[in-house]
């Protein structure tokens, strides 16, 4: 008998005015003195002000030192600020990085051992302080997942804390919070959301529930991402992307992601390529490889992306899906080729070895991949 659990953030609040619910949620969670976890760019752009204006007179702390692809040391610094400030809850405001740091601090704040002992699956032993996640990009889905990804610069590796105790108490998702998101980040995080939806639809652990969310997200992203990129003030496109990212997050938080993410991690860990970009670089090549295992599912993806597939064979329809993904990435100016990012070609065997060991993701992938297969994919993407 097979069993599937479906777990997401406890409460989802969506819509253009979602942010107005912040005071009520702080009261409900009994948070009187929150620490806001964010980055300096979001403070300067005025995005964090939307949060500060809604604290209803509560005193707060501001930790604004989150960086893209955040290092483990940032969790230590933020946890120190949390303890020393005597806070009683966390508000993560930002892209995946700020929310992942807030989730990590929630797990680490009351933990007795070293931070390193939390890495891996189910190493967190108890629920931390209450956490509200407010995404400012439409992409990572971190507001509804049980994973936090951190960079270990020394080991040149990405490390994950995976635990249901990381699921935020509230995901507050408003398109207004994404209006200041720069074009390049809109593109990269939007493609990350697309990859979440596609990988969860193809995952060996997909269920009818995650399928519905994944296909719904793909449909929205195919239409809305080019519009949000072309006109960052298009509120409907921003709202569709925020919703799609949330749906894709709920899908992959339960079905898992696969080889695109596994192969992307060494690119982020070793060469600091932004997560969404490294996913986009690999997406068409991993998909060309995967399609043999599940052409019917690729047909569904092609249809969701608006391709006319009714008269096509499954294999032709699957190829249409791969082309449609590549075209969408190109339309939002995602660069092509690992070469453009100064990845040396002789690093490929080592990256392949590393990616093949990410069992947590590889076990979801529809086609079995050896280290040699992965090497071929990296070369195709070079
Ligand atoms: Fe991702």
mmCIF file of C-alpha atoms and ligand atoms in Angstrom:
data_model
loop_
_atom_site.group_PDB
_atom_site.id
_atom_site.type_symbol
_atom_site.label_atom_id
_atom_site.label_comp_id
_atom_site.label_asym_id
_atom_site.label_seq_id
_atom_site.Cartn_x
_atom_site.Cartn_y
_atom_site.Cartn_z
ATOM 1 C CA UNK A 1 0.000 0.000 0.000
ATOM 2 C CA UNK A 2 1.356 3.399 -0.800
ATOM 3 C CA UNK A 3 0.633 6.452 1.303
ATOM 4 C CA UNK A 4 1.178 10.118 0.536
ATOM 5 C CA UNK A 5 1.131 12.947 3.056
ATOM 6 C CA UNK A 6 0.426 16.530 2.003
ATOM 7 C CA UNK A 7 2.034 19.228 4.152
ATOM 8 C CA UNK A 8 2.177 22.976 3.643
ATOM 9 C CA UNK A 9 2.372 26.132 5.743
ATOM 10 C CA UNK A 10 -0.357 26.199 8.371
ATOM 11 C CA UNK A 11 -2.206 29.238 6.993
ATOM 12 C CA UNK A 12 -2.084 30.738 3.496
ATOM 13 C CA UNK A 13 -3.200 34.318 3.043
ATOM 14 C CA UNK A 14 -3.273 35.508 -0.565
ATOM 15 C CA UNK A 15 -4.530 38.454 -2.584
ATOM 16 C CA UNK A 16 -3.545 42.036 -3.298
ATOM 17 C CA UNK A 17 -4.327 43.203 0.242
ATOM 18 C CA UNK A 18 -2.957 40.111 1.994
ATOM 19 C CA UNK A 19 -0.318 42.193 3.783
ATOM 20 C CA UNK A 20 -3.104 44.014 5.682
ATOM 21 C CA UNK A 21 -3.684 40.783 7.601
ATOM 22 C CA UNK A 22 -0.245 40.963 9.218
ATOM 23 C CA UNK A 23 -1.366 42.636 12.489
ATOM 24 C CA UNK A 24 -4.154 40.092 12.993
ATOM 25 C CA UNK A 25 -1.759 37.208 12.373
ATOM 26 C CA UNK A 26 0.832 38.637 14.790
ATOM 27 C CA UNK A 27 -1.892 38.840 17.439
ATOM 28 C CA UNK A 28 -3.153 35.328 16.694
ATOM 29 C CA UNK A 29 0.375 33.910 17.001
ATOM 30 C CA UNK A 30 1.024 35.958 20.122
ATOM 31 C CA UNK A 31 4.061 37.705 18.619
ATOM 32 C CA UNK A 32 4.790 40.931 20.494
ATOM 33 C CA UNK A 33 8.399 41.598 19.545
ATOM 34 C CA UNK A 34 9.249 40.097 16.137
ATOM 35 C CA UNK A 35 12.603 39.952 14.401
ATOM 36 C CA UNK A 36 12.244 40.879 10.741
ATOM 37 C CA UNK A 37 14.680 38.914 8.577
ATOM 38 C CA UNK A 38 15.393 40.491 5.209
ATOM 39 C CA UNK A 39 18.083 42.074 3.017
ATOM 40 C CA UNK A 40 19.358 45.625 2.687
ATOM 41 C CA UNK A 41 18.087 46.004 -0.903
ATOM 42 C CA UNK A 42 14.496 45.369 0.186
ATOM 43 C CA UNK A 43 14.862 47.887 3.005
ATOM 44 C CA UNK A 44 16.146 50.528 0.550
ATOM 45 C CA UNK A 45 13.457 49.788 -2.059
ATOM 46 C CA UNK A 46 10.721 50.479 0.505
ATOM 47 C CA UNK A 47 9.343 46.922 0.335
ATOM 48 C CA UNK A 48 10.074 46.224 4.009
ATOM 49 C CA UNK A 49 8.243 49.454 4.901
ATOM 50 C CA UNK A 50 4.948 47.696 4.000
ATOM 51 C CA UNK A 51 5.693 45.314 6.875
ATOM 52 C CA UNK A 52 6.968 47.922 9.337
ATOM 53 C CA UNK A 53 3.827 50.013 8.777
ATOM 54 C CA UNK A 54 1.684 47.088 9.867
ATOM 55 C CA UNK A 55 3.278 46.145 13.187
ATOM 56 C CA UNK A 56 0.561 48.058 15.072
ATOM 57 C CA UNK A 57 2.992 49.705 17.487
ATOM 58 C CA UNK A 58 4.890 46.508 18.304
ATOM 59 C CA UNK A 59 8.603 46.939 18.950
ATOM 60 C CA UNK A 60 10.729 44.941 16.526
ATOM 61 C CA UNK A 61 14.249 44.082 15.498
ATOM 62 C CA UNK A 62 15.555 44.260 11.925
ATOM 63 C CA UNK A 63 18.144 41.822 10.604
ATOM 64 C CA UNK A 64 18.913 42.988 7.057
ATOM 65 C CA UNK A 65 22.131 41.110 6.330
ATOM 66 C CA UNK A 66 20.723 38.274 4.253
ATOM 67 C CA UNK A 67 22.593 37.755 0.984
ATOM 68 C CA UNK A 68 21.733 35.767 -2.140
ATOM 69 C CA UNK A 69 22.660 32.081 -1.849
ATOM 70 C CA UNK A 70 23.166 32.696 1.893
ATOM 71 C CA UNK A 71 26.044 31.258 3.829
ATOM 72 C CA UNK A 72 25.724 29.213 6.998
ATOM 73 C CA UNK A 73 27.406 32.059 8.939
ATOM 74 C CA UNK A 74 24.362 34.272 8.257
ATOM 75 C CA UNK A 75 22.161 31.859 10.222
ATOM 76 C CA UNK A 76 24.560 32.138 13.167
ATOM 77 C CA UNK A 77 24.513 35.946 13.000
ATOM 78 C CA UNK A 78 20.733 36.111 12.679
ATOM 79 C CA UNK A 79 20.199 33.606 15.507
ATOM 80 C CA UNK A 80 22.441 35.755 17.697
ATOM 81 C CA UNK A 81 20.331 38.829 16.874
ATOM 82 C CA UNK A 82 17.202 36.821 17.680
ATOM 83 C CA UNK A 83 18.463 35.640 21.088
ATOM 84 C CA UNK A 84 20.082 38.921 22.116
ATOM 85 C CA UNK A 85 17.007 40.924 21.072
ATOM 86 C CA UNK A 86 14.711 38.789 23.215
ATOM 87 C CA UNK A 87 12.334 38.226 20.277
ATOM 88 C CA UNK A 88 9.273 35.999 20.319
ATOM 89 C CA UNK A 89 8.707 35.375 16.623
ATOM 90 C CA UNK A 90 10.153 35.792 13.130
ATOM 91 C CA UNK A 91 8.963 37.511 9.970
ATOM 92 C CA UNK A 92 10.922 36.468 6.873
ATOM 93 C CA UNK A 93 10.574 39.097 4.143
ATOM 94 C CA UNK A 94 12.294 38.432 0.853
ATOM 95 C CA UNK A 95 13.153 35.887 -1.755
ATOM 96 C CA UNK A 96 13.993 32.313 -0.882
ATOM 97 C CA UNK A 97 17.195 33.401 0.854
ATOM 98 C CA UNK A 98 15.585 35.584 3.547
ATOM 99 C CA UNK A 99 12.768 33.110 4.142
ATOM 100 C CA UNK A 100 15.224 30.188 4.320
ATOM 101 C CA UNK A 101 17.321 32.090 6.869
ATOM 102 C CA UNK A 102 14.219 32.848 8.959
ATOM 103 C CA UNK A 103 13.207 29.164 8.799
ATOM 104 C CA UNK A 104 16.720 28.057 9.775
ATOM 105 C CA UNK A 105 16.785 30.472 12.718
ATOM 106 C CA UNK A 106 13.375 29.252 13.880
ATOM 107 C CA UNK A 107 14.797 25.713 13.899
ATOM 108 C CA UNK A 108 18.096 26.741 15.461
ATOM 109 C CA UNK A 109 16.909 29.257 18.073
ATOM 110 C CA UNK A 110 15.910 26.673 20.660
ATOM 111 C CA UNK A 111 18.321 23.956 19.511
ATOM 112 C CA UNK A 112 21.005 22.832 21.909
ATOM 113 C CA UNK A 113 23.616 21.457 19.488
ATOM 114 C CA UNK A 114 25.686 23.093 16.738
ATOM 115 C CA UNK A 115 23.919 24.349 13.617
ATOM 116 C CA UNK A 116 25.629 21.616 11.559
ATOM 117 C CA UNK A 117 23.721 18.956 13.484
ATOM 118 C CA UNK A 118 20.480 20.211 11.899
ATOM 119 C CA UNK A 119 21.616 19.514 8.306
ATOM 120 C CA UNK A 120 19.932 16.607 6.579
ATOM 121 C CA UNK A 121 16.451 15.156 6.877
ATOM 122 C CA UNK A 122 14.432 15.258 10.119
ATOM 123 C CA UNK A 123 17.250 16.400 12.402
ATOM 124 C CA UNK A 124 15.176 19.210 13.963
ATOM 125 C CA UNK A 125 13.602 17.879 17.139
ATOM 126 C CA UNK A 126 11.027 20.497 18.068
ATOM 127 C CA UNK A 127 8.930 23.376 16.812
ATOM 128 C CA UNK A 128 10.676 26.740 17.036
ATOM 129 C CA UNK A 129 9.193 30.212 17.558
ATOM 130 C CA UNK A 130 6.275 31.297 15.319
ATOM 131 C CA UNK A 131 7.230 32.273 11.775
ATOM 132 C CA UNK A 132 5.467 34.374 9.161
ATOM 133 C CA UNK A 133 6.870 34.168 5.613
ATOM 134 C CA UNK A 134 6.271 37.064 3.224
ATOM 135 C CA UNK A 135 7.758 36.426 -0.238
ATOM 136 C CA UNK A 136 8.949 39.366 -2.360
ATOM 137 C CA UNK A 137 9.781 37.234 -5.393
ATOM 138 C CA UNK A 138 7.512 34.842 -7.252
ATOM 139 C CA UNK A 139 9.621 31.765 -7.488
ATOM 140 C CA UNK A 140 11.073 29.850 -4.614
ATOM 141 C CA UNK A 141 7.901 28.669 -2.920
ATOM 142 C CA UNK A 142 9.943 28.662 0.295
ATOM 143 C CA UNK A 143 6.939 30.145 2.146
ATOM 144 C CA UNK A 144 5.179 26.754 1.984
ATOM 145 C CA UNK A 145 7.991 24.198 2.059
ATOM 146 C CA UNK A 146 9.850 22.349 4.800
ATOM 147 C CA UNK A 147 13.323 22.970 3.366
ATOM 148 C CA UNK A 148 15.978 25.634 3.927
ATOM 149 C CA UNK A 149 18.995 25.650 1.613
ATOM 150 C CA UNK A 150 22.289 27.167 2.769
ATOM 151 C CA UNK A 151 25.721 27.530 1.170
ATOM 152 C CA UNK A 152 28.748 25.952 2.783
ATOM 153 C CA UNK A 153 31.392 28.114 1.077
ATOM 154 C CA UNK A 154 34.268 26.134 2.535
ATOM 155 C CA UNK A 155 33.046 22.784 1.289
ATOM 156 C CA UNK A 156 31.654 24.486 -1.863
ATOM 157 C CA UNK A 157 28.382 22.679 -1.259
ATOM 158 C CA UNK A 158 24.720 23.486 -0.798
ATOM 159 C CA UNK A 159 23.357 22.034 2.422
ATOM 160 C CA UNK A 160 19.742 21.609 3.387
ATOM 161 C CA UNK A 161 17.760 21.532 6.614
ATOM 162 C CA UNK A 162 14.700 19.404 5.871
ATOM 163 C CA UNK A 163 12.063 19.134 8.582
ATOM 164 C CA UNK A 164 8.322 19.669 8.935
ATOM 165 C CA UNK A 165 9.181 21.971 11.848
ATOM 166 C CA UNK A 166 10.385 24.416 9.178
ATOM 167 C CA UNK A 167 6.902 24.837 7.699
ATOM 168 C CA UNK A 168 5.946 28.480 8.341
ATOM 169 C CA UNK A 169 2.920 29.203 10.520
ATOM 170 C CA UNK A 170 1.694 31.720 7.959
ATOM 171 C CA UNK A 171 2.521 32.323 4.302
ATOM 172 C CA UNK A 172 1.395 35.822 3.456
ATOM 173 C CA UNK A 173 1.516 36.116 -0.333
ATOM 174 C CA UNK A 174 0.679 39.442 -1.937
ATOM 175 C CA UNK A 175 1.610 40.592 -5.455
ATOM 176 C CA UNK A 176 2.181 44.085 -4.029
ATOM 177 C CA UNK A 177 5.268 42.779 -2.243
ATOM 178 C CA UNK A 178 6.764 41.638 -5.586
ATOM 179 C CA UNK A 179 6.374 44.941 -7.476
ATOM 180 C CA UNK A 180 9.941 46.075 -6.721
ATOM 181 C CA UNK A 181 11.451 42.759 -7.805
ATOM 182 C CA UNK A 182 14.058 43.589 -10.507
ATOM 183 C CA UNK A 183 13.577 42.191 -14.005
ATOM 184 C CA UNK A 184 16.467 39.736 -13.850
ATOM 185 C CA UNK A 185 15.229 38.317 -10.527
ATOM 186 C CA UNK A 186 11.643 38.192 -11.857
ATOM 187 C CA UNK A 187 12.911 36.063 -14.749
ATOM 188 C CA UNK A 188 15.187 33.757 -12.741
ATOM 189 C CA UNK A 189 12.753 33.175 -9.876
ATOM 190 C CA UNK A 190 9.856 32.746 -12.320
ATOM 191 C CA UNK A 191 11.767 30.014 -14.130
ATOM 192 C CA UNK A 192 12.587 28.446 -10.746
ATOM 193 C CA UNK A 193 8.831 28.246 -10.080
ATOM 194 C CA UNK A 194 8.316 26.697 -13.530
ATOM 195 C CA UNK A 195 10.996 24.109 -12.743
ATOM 196 C CA UNK A 196 9.309 23.341 -9.398
ATOM 197 C CA UNK A 197 6.013 22.729 -11.179
ATOM 198 C CA UNK A 198 7.519 20.633 -13.979
ATOM 199 C CA UNK A 199 9.751 18.559 -11.702
ATOM 200 C CA UNK A 200 6.940 17.844 -9.276
ATOM 201 C CA UNK A 201 4.615 16.839 -12.139
ATOM 202 C CA UNK A 202 7.262 14.393 -13.374
ATOM 203 C CA UNK A 203 8.291 13.234 -9.884
ATOM 204 C CA UNK A 204 7.966 9.573 -9.019
ATOM 205 C CA UNK A 205 6.256 10.814 -5.838
ATOM 206 C CA UNK A 206 3.617 12.936 -7.577
ATOM 207 C CA UNK A 207 0.013 12.503 -6.430
ATOM 208 C CA UNK A 208 -3.289 13.712 -7.956
ATOM 209 C CA UNK A 209 -3.157 16.631 -5.487
ATOM 210 C CA UNK A 210 0.352 17.747 -6.422
ATOM 211 C CA UNK A 211 -0.456 17.165 -10.126
ATOM 212 C CA UNK A 212 -3.386 19.583 -10.033
ATOM 213 C CA UNK A 213 -1.232 22.245 -8.384
ATOM 214 C CA UNK A 214 1.683 21.655 -10.754
ATOM 215 C CA UNK A 215 -0.365 21.834 -13.971
ATOM 216 C CA UNK A 216 -2.229 24.885 -12.658
ATOM 217 C CA UNK A 217 1.091 26.583 -11.935
ATOM 218 C CA UNK A 218 2.550 25.743 -15.361
ATOM 219 C CA UNK A 219 -0.514 27.244 -17.095
ATOM 220 C CA UNK A 220 -0.240 30.473 -15.108
ATOM 221 C CA UNK A 221 3.536 30.823 -15.503
ATOM 222 C CA UNK A 222 3.513 30.226 -19.286
ATOM 223 C CA UNK A 223 1.162 33.196 -19.681
ATOM 224 C CA UNK A 224 2.159 35.507 -16.852
ATOM 225 C CA UNK A 225 5.975 35.307 -16.697
ATOM 226 C CA UNK A 226 6.645 37.059 -20.040
ATOM 227 C CA UNK A 227 4.121 39.766 -19.048
ATOM 228 C CA UNK A 228 5.612 40.335 -15.575
ATOM 229 C CA UNK A 229 9.047 40.516 -17.199
ATOM 230 C CA UNK A 230 7.931 42.896 -19.953
ATOM 231 C CA UNK A 231 6.020 45.171 -17.611
ATOM 232 C CA UNK A 232 7.007 44.836 -13.924
ATOM 233 C CA UNK A 233 4.039 47.029 -12.892
ATOM 234 C CA UNK A 234 1.476 44.643 -14.469
ATOM 235 C CA UNK A 235 -0.313 43.778 -11.232
ATOM 236 C CA UNK A 236 -2.410 40.974 -12.739
ATOM 237 C CA UNK A 237 0.721 39.291 -14.106
ATOM 238 C CA UNK A 238 2.440 39.760 -10.725
ATOM 239 C CA UNK A 239 -0.559 38.263 -8.947
ATOM 240 C CA UNK A 240 -0.672 35.276 -11.317
ATOM 241 C CA UNK A 241 3.047 34.694 -10.755
ATOM 242 C CA UNK A 242 2.703 34.965 -6.953
ATOM 243 C CA UNK A 243 -0.163 32.453 -7.045
ATOM 244 C CA UNK A 244 1.696 30.138 -9.436
ATOM 245 C CA UNK A 245 4.821 30.216 -7.294
ATOM 246 C CA UNK A 246 2.757 29.308 -4.234
ATOM 247 C CA UNK A 247 1.032 26.462 -6.105
ATOM 248 C CA UNK A 248 4.351 25.163 -7.447
ATOM 249 C CA UNK A 249 5.773 25.382 -3.910
ATOM 250 C CA UNK A 250 2.914 23.284 -2.539
ATOM 251 C CA UNK A 251 3.433 20.773 -5.369
ATOM 252 C CA UNK A 252 7.190 20.334 -4.972
ATOM 253 C CA UNK A 253 7.071 20.587 -1.191
ATOM 254 C CA UNK A 254 5.196 17.295 -1.313
ATOM 255 C CA UNK A 255 6.147 15.556 -4.593
ATOM 256 C CA UNK A 256 9.776 16.724 -4.509
ATOM 257 C CA UNK A 257 11.989 18.096 -7.262
ATOM 258 C CA UNK A 258 14.444 16.046 -9.290
ATOM 259 C CA UNK A 259 17.499 16.116 -11.510
ATOM 260 C CA UNK A 260 17.274 19.755 -12.614
ATOM 261 C CA UNK A 261 17.684 20.865 -9.003
ATOM 262 C CA UNK A 262 20.280 18.186 -8.235
ATOM 263 C CA UNK A 263 22.436 19.250 -11.195
ATOM 264 C CA UNK A 264 21.906 22.919 -10.380
ATOM 265 C CA UNK A 265 23.293 22.666 -6.840
ATOM 266 C CA UNK A 266 26.977 22.219 -7.811
ATOM 267 C CA UNK A 267 26.634 25.280 -10.075
ATOM 268 C CA UNK A 268 25.379 27.331 -7.146
ATOM 269 C CA UNK A 269 27.775 25.810 -4.613
ATOM 270 C CA UNK A 270 30.962 26.071 -6.707
ATOM 271 C CA UNK A 271 30.329 28.949 -9.076
ATOM 272 C CA UNK A 272 27.765 31.013 -7.192
ATOM 273 C CA UNK A 273 25.307 31.017 -10.107
ATOM 274 C CA UNK A 274 21.886 32.165 -8.839
ATOM 275 C CA UNK A 275 19.535 29.261 -8.148
ATOM 276 C CA UNK A 276 16.896 30.202 -10.726
ATOM 277 C CA UNK A 277 19.484 30.786 -13.437
ATOM 278 C CA UNK A 278 21.293 27.493 -12.850
ATOM 279 C CA UNK A 279 17.948 25.681 -13.018
ATOM 280 C CA UNK A 280 17.079 27.468 -16.266
ATOM 281 C CA UNK A 281 20.446 26.569 -17.827
ATOM 282 C CA UNK A 282 19.805 22.884 -17.191
ATOM 283 C CA UNK A 283 16.026 22.635 -17.649
ATOM 284 C CA UNK A 284 15.776 21.866 -21.404
ATOM 285 C CA UNK A 285 18.709 19.443 -21.288
ATOM 286 C CA UNK A 286 17.512 17.433 -18.285
ATOM 287 C CA UNK A 287 14.020 17.375 -19.775
ATOM 288 C CA UNK A 288 15.273 16.139 -23.160
ATOM 289 C CA UNK A 289 16.838 13.283 -21.194
ATOM 290 C CA UNK A 290 13.828 12.601 -18.958
ATOM 291 C CA UNK A 291 11.153 12.520 -21.637
ATOM 292 C CA UNK A 292 11.781 8.904 -22.581
ATOM 293 C CA UNK A 293 10.529 7.805 -19.142
ATOM 294 C CA UNK A 294 7.161 9.571 -19.259
ATOM 295 C CA UNK A 295 6.165 10.981 -22.647
ATOM 296 C CA UNK A 296 2.468 11.163 -21.681
ATOM 297 C CA UNK A 297 3.285 13.493 -18.799
ATOM 298 C CA UNK A 298 5.372 15.639 -21.136
ATOM 299 C CA UNK A 299 2.342 15.845 -23.439
ATOM 300 C CA UNK A 300 0.331 17.252 -20.503
ATOM 301 C CA UNK A 301 3.055 19.821 -19.829
ATOM 302 C CA UNK A 302 3.119 20.878 -23.489
ATOM 303 C CA UNK A 303 -0.669 21.318 -23.436
ATOM 304 C CA UNK A 304 -0.477 23.330 -20.198
ATOM 305 C CA UNK A 305 2.093 25.584 -21.861
ATOM 306 C CA UNK A 306 -0.367 26.263 -24.679
ATOM 307 C CA UNK A 307 1.207 24.058 -27.345
ATOM 308 C CA UNK A 308 -1.245 22.587 -29.918
ATOM 309 C CA UNK A 309 -0.562 18.899 -29.288
ATOM 310 C CA UNK A 310 -3.890 17.213 -30.104
ATOM 311 C CA UNK A 311 -2.738 15.881 -33.474
ATOM 312 C CA UNK A 312 0.763 14.938 -32.370
ATOM 313 C CA UNK A 313 2.201 11.610 -31.245
ATOM 314 C CA UNK A 314 3.237 11.422 -27.576
ATOM 315 C CA UNK A 315 6.896 11.688 -28.512
ATOM 316 C CA UNK A 316 6.352 14.717 -30.771
ATOM 317 C CA UNK A 317 4.213 16.362 -28.085
ATOM 318 C CA UNK A 318 6.960 15.678 -25.523
ATOM 319 C CA UNK A 319 9.470 17.382 -27.784
ATOM 320 C CA UNK A 320 7.130 20.358 -28.055
ATOM 321 C CA UNK A 321 7.182 20.612 -24.248
ATOM 322 C CA UNK A 322 10.991 20.752 -24.185
ATOM 323 C CA UNK A 323 11.029 23.436 -26.901
ATOM 324 C CA UNK A 324 8.335 25.445 -25.138
ATOM 325 C CA UNK A 325 10.402 25.452 -21.910
ATOM 326 C CA UNK A 326 13.528 26.602 -23.758
ATOM 327 C CA UNK A 327 11.534 29.282 -25.591
ATOM 328 C CA UNK A 328 10.009 30.605 -22.375
ATOM 329 C CA UNK A 329 13.475 30.852 -20.755
ATOM 330 C CA UNK A 330 14.832 32.637 -23.831
ATOM 331 C CA UNK A 331 11.885 35.065 -23.908
ATOM 332 C CA UNK A 332 12.862 36.368 -20.467
ATOM 333 C CA UNK A 333 16.525 36.645 -21.490
ATOM 334 C CA UNK A 334 17.931 33.827 -19.377
ATOM 335 C CA UNK A 335 21.463 33.318 -20.700
ATOM 336 C CA UNK A 336 22.257 30.030 -22.395
ATOM 337 C CA UNK A 337 25.234 27.798 -21.733
ATOM 338 C CA UNK A 338 27.400 27.155 -18.685
ATOM 339 C CA UNK A 339 30.337 28.620 -20.642
ATOM 340 C CA UNK A 340 28.847 32.113 -20.276
ATOM 341 C CA UNK A 341 29.316 31.757 -16.492
ATOM 342 C CA UNK A 342 33.008 30.838 -16.634
ATOM 343 C CA UNK A 343 32.379 27.267 -15.540
ATOM 344 C CA UNK A 344 35.569 25.417 -16.604
ATOM 345 C CA UNK A 345 34.790 22.376 -18.728
ATOM 346 C CA UNK A 346 37.132 20.195 -16.687
ATOM 347 C CA UNK A 347 34.944 20.786 -13.602
ATOM 348 C CA UNK A 348 32.157 18.718 -15.200
ATOM 349 C CA UNK A 349 33.175 15.219 -13.990
ATOM 350 C CA UNK A 350 33.473 16.444 -10.397
ATOM 351 C CA UNK A 351 30.108 18.240 -10.563
ATOM 352 C CA UNK A 352 28.517 15.120 -12.058
ATOM 353 C CA UNK A 353 29.880 12.988 -9.242
ATOM 354 C CA UNK A 354 28.537 15.465 -6.700
ATOM 355 C CA UNK A 355 25.078 15.774 -8.295
ATOM 356 C CA UNK A 356 24.702 11.998 -8.581
ATOM 357 C CA UNK A 357 25.049 11.753 -4.793
ATOM 358 C CA UNK A 358 22.084 14.030 -4.044
ATOM 359 C CA UNK A 359 19.892 11.045 -3.327
ATOM 360 C CA UNK A 360 17.168 13.236 -1.705
ATOM 361 C CA UNK A 361 16.387 14.694 -5.164
ATOM 362 C CA UNK A 362 17.558 11.968 -7.530
ATOM 363 C CA UNK A 363 15.098 9.495 -6.045
ATOM 364 C CA UNK A 364 12.244 11.652 -7.393
ATOM 365 C CA UNK A 365 13.555 11.836 -10.947
ATOM 366 C CA UNK A 366 11.547 9.832 -13.505
ATOM 367 C CA UNK A 367 14.637 8.556 -15.357
ATOM 368 C CA UNK A 368 17.582 6.883 -13.641
ATOM 369 C CA UNK A 369 20.787 8.875 -14.084
ATOM 370 C CA UNK A 370 24.339 7.628 -13.615
ATOM 371 C CA UNK A 371 27.253 10.004 -13.032
ATOM 372 C CA UNK A 372 28.204 9.428 -16.694
ATOM 373 C CA UNK A 373 24.696 10.383 -17.868
ATOM 374 C CA UNK A 374 24.880 13.541 -15.769
ATOM 375 C CA UNK A 375 28.231 14.374 -17.311
ATOM 376 C CA UNK A 376 26.620 14.173 -20.755
ATOM 377 C CA UNK A 377 23.822 16.511 -19.663
ATOM 378 C CA UNK A 378 26.309 19.061 -18.325
ATOM 379 C CA UNK A 379 28.196 18.873 -21.628
ATOM 380 C CA UNK A 380 24.980 19.405 -23.600
ATOM 381 C CA UNK A 381 24.253 22.444 -21.406
ATOM 382 C CA UNK A 382 27.795 23.777 -21.780
HETATM 383 FE FE1 LIG B 1 14.147 25.793 -6.784
#
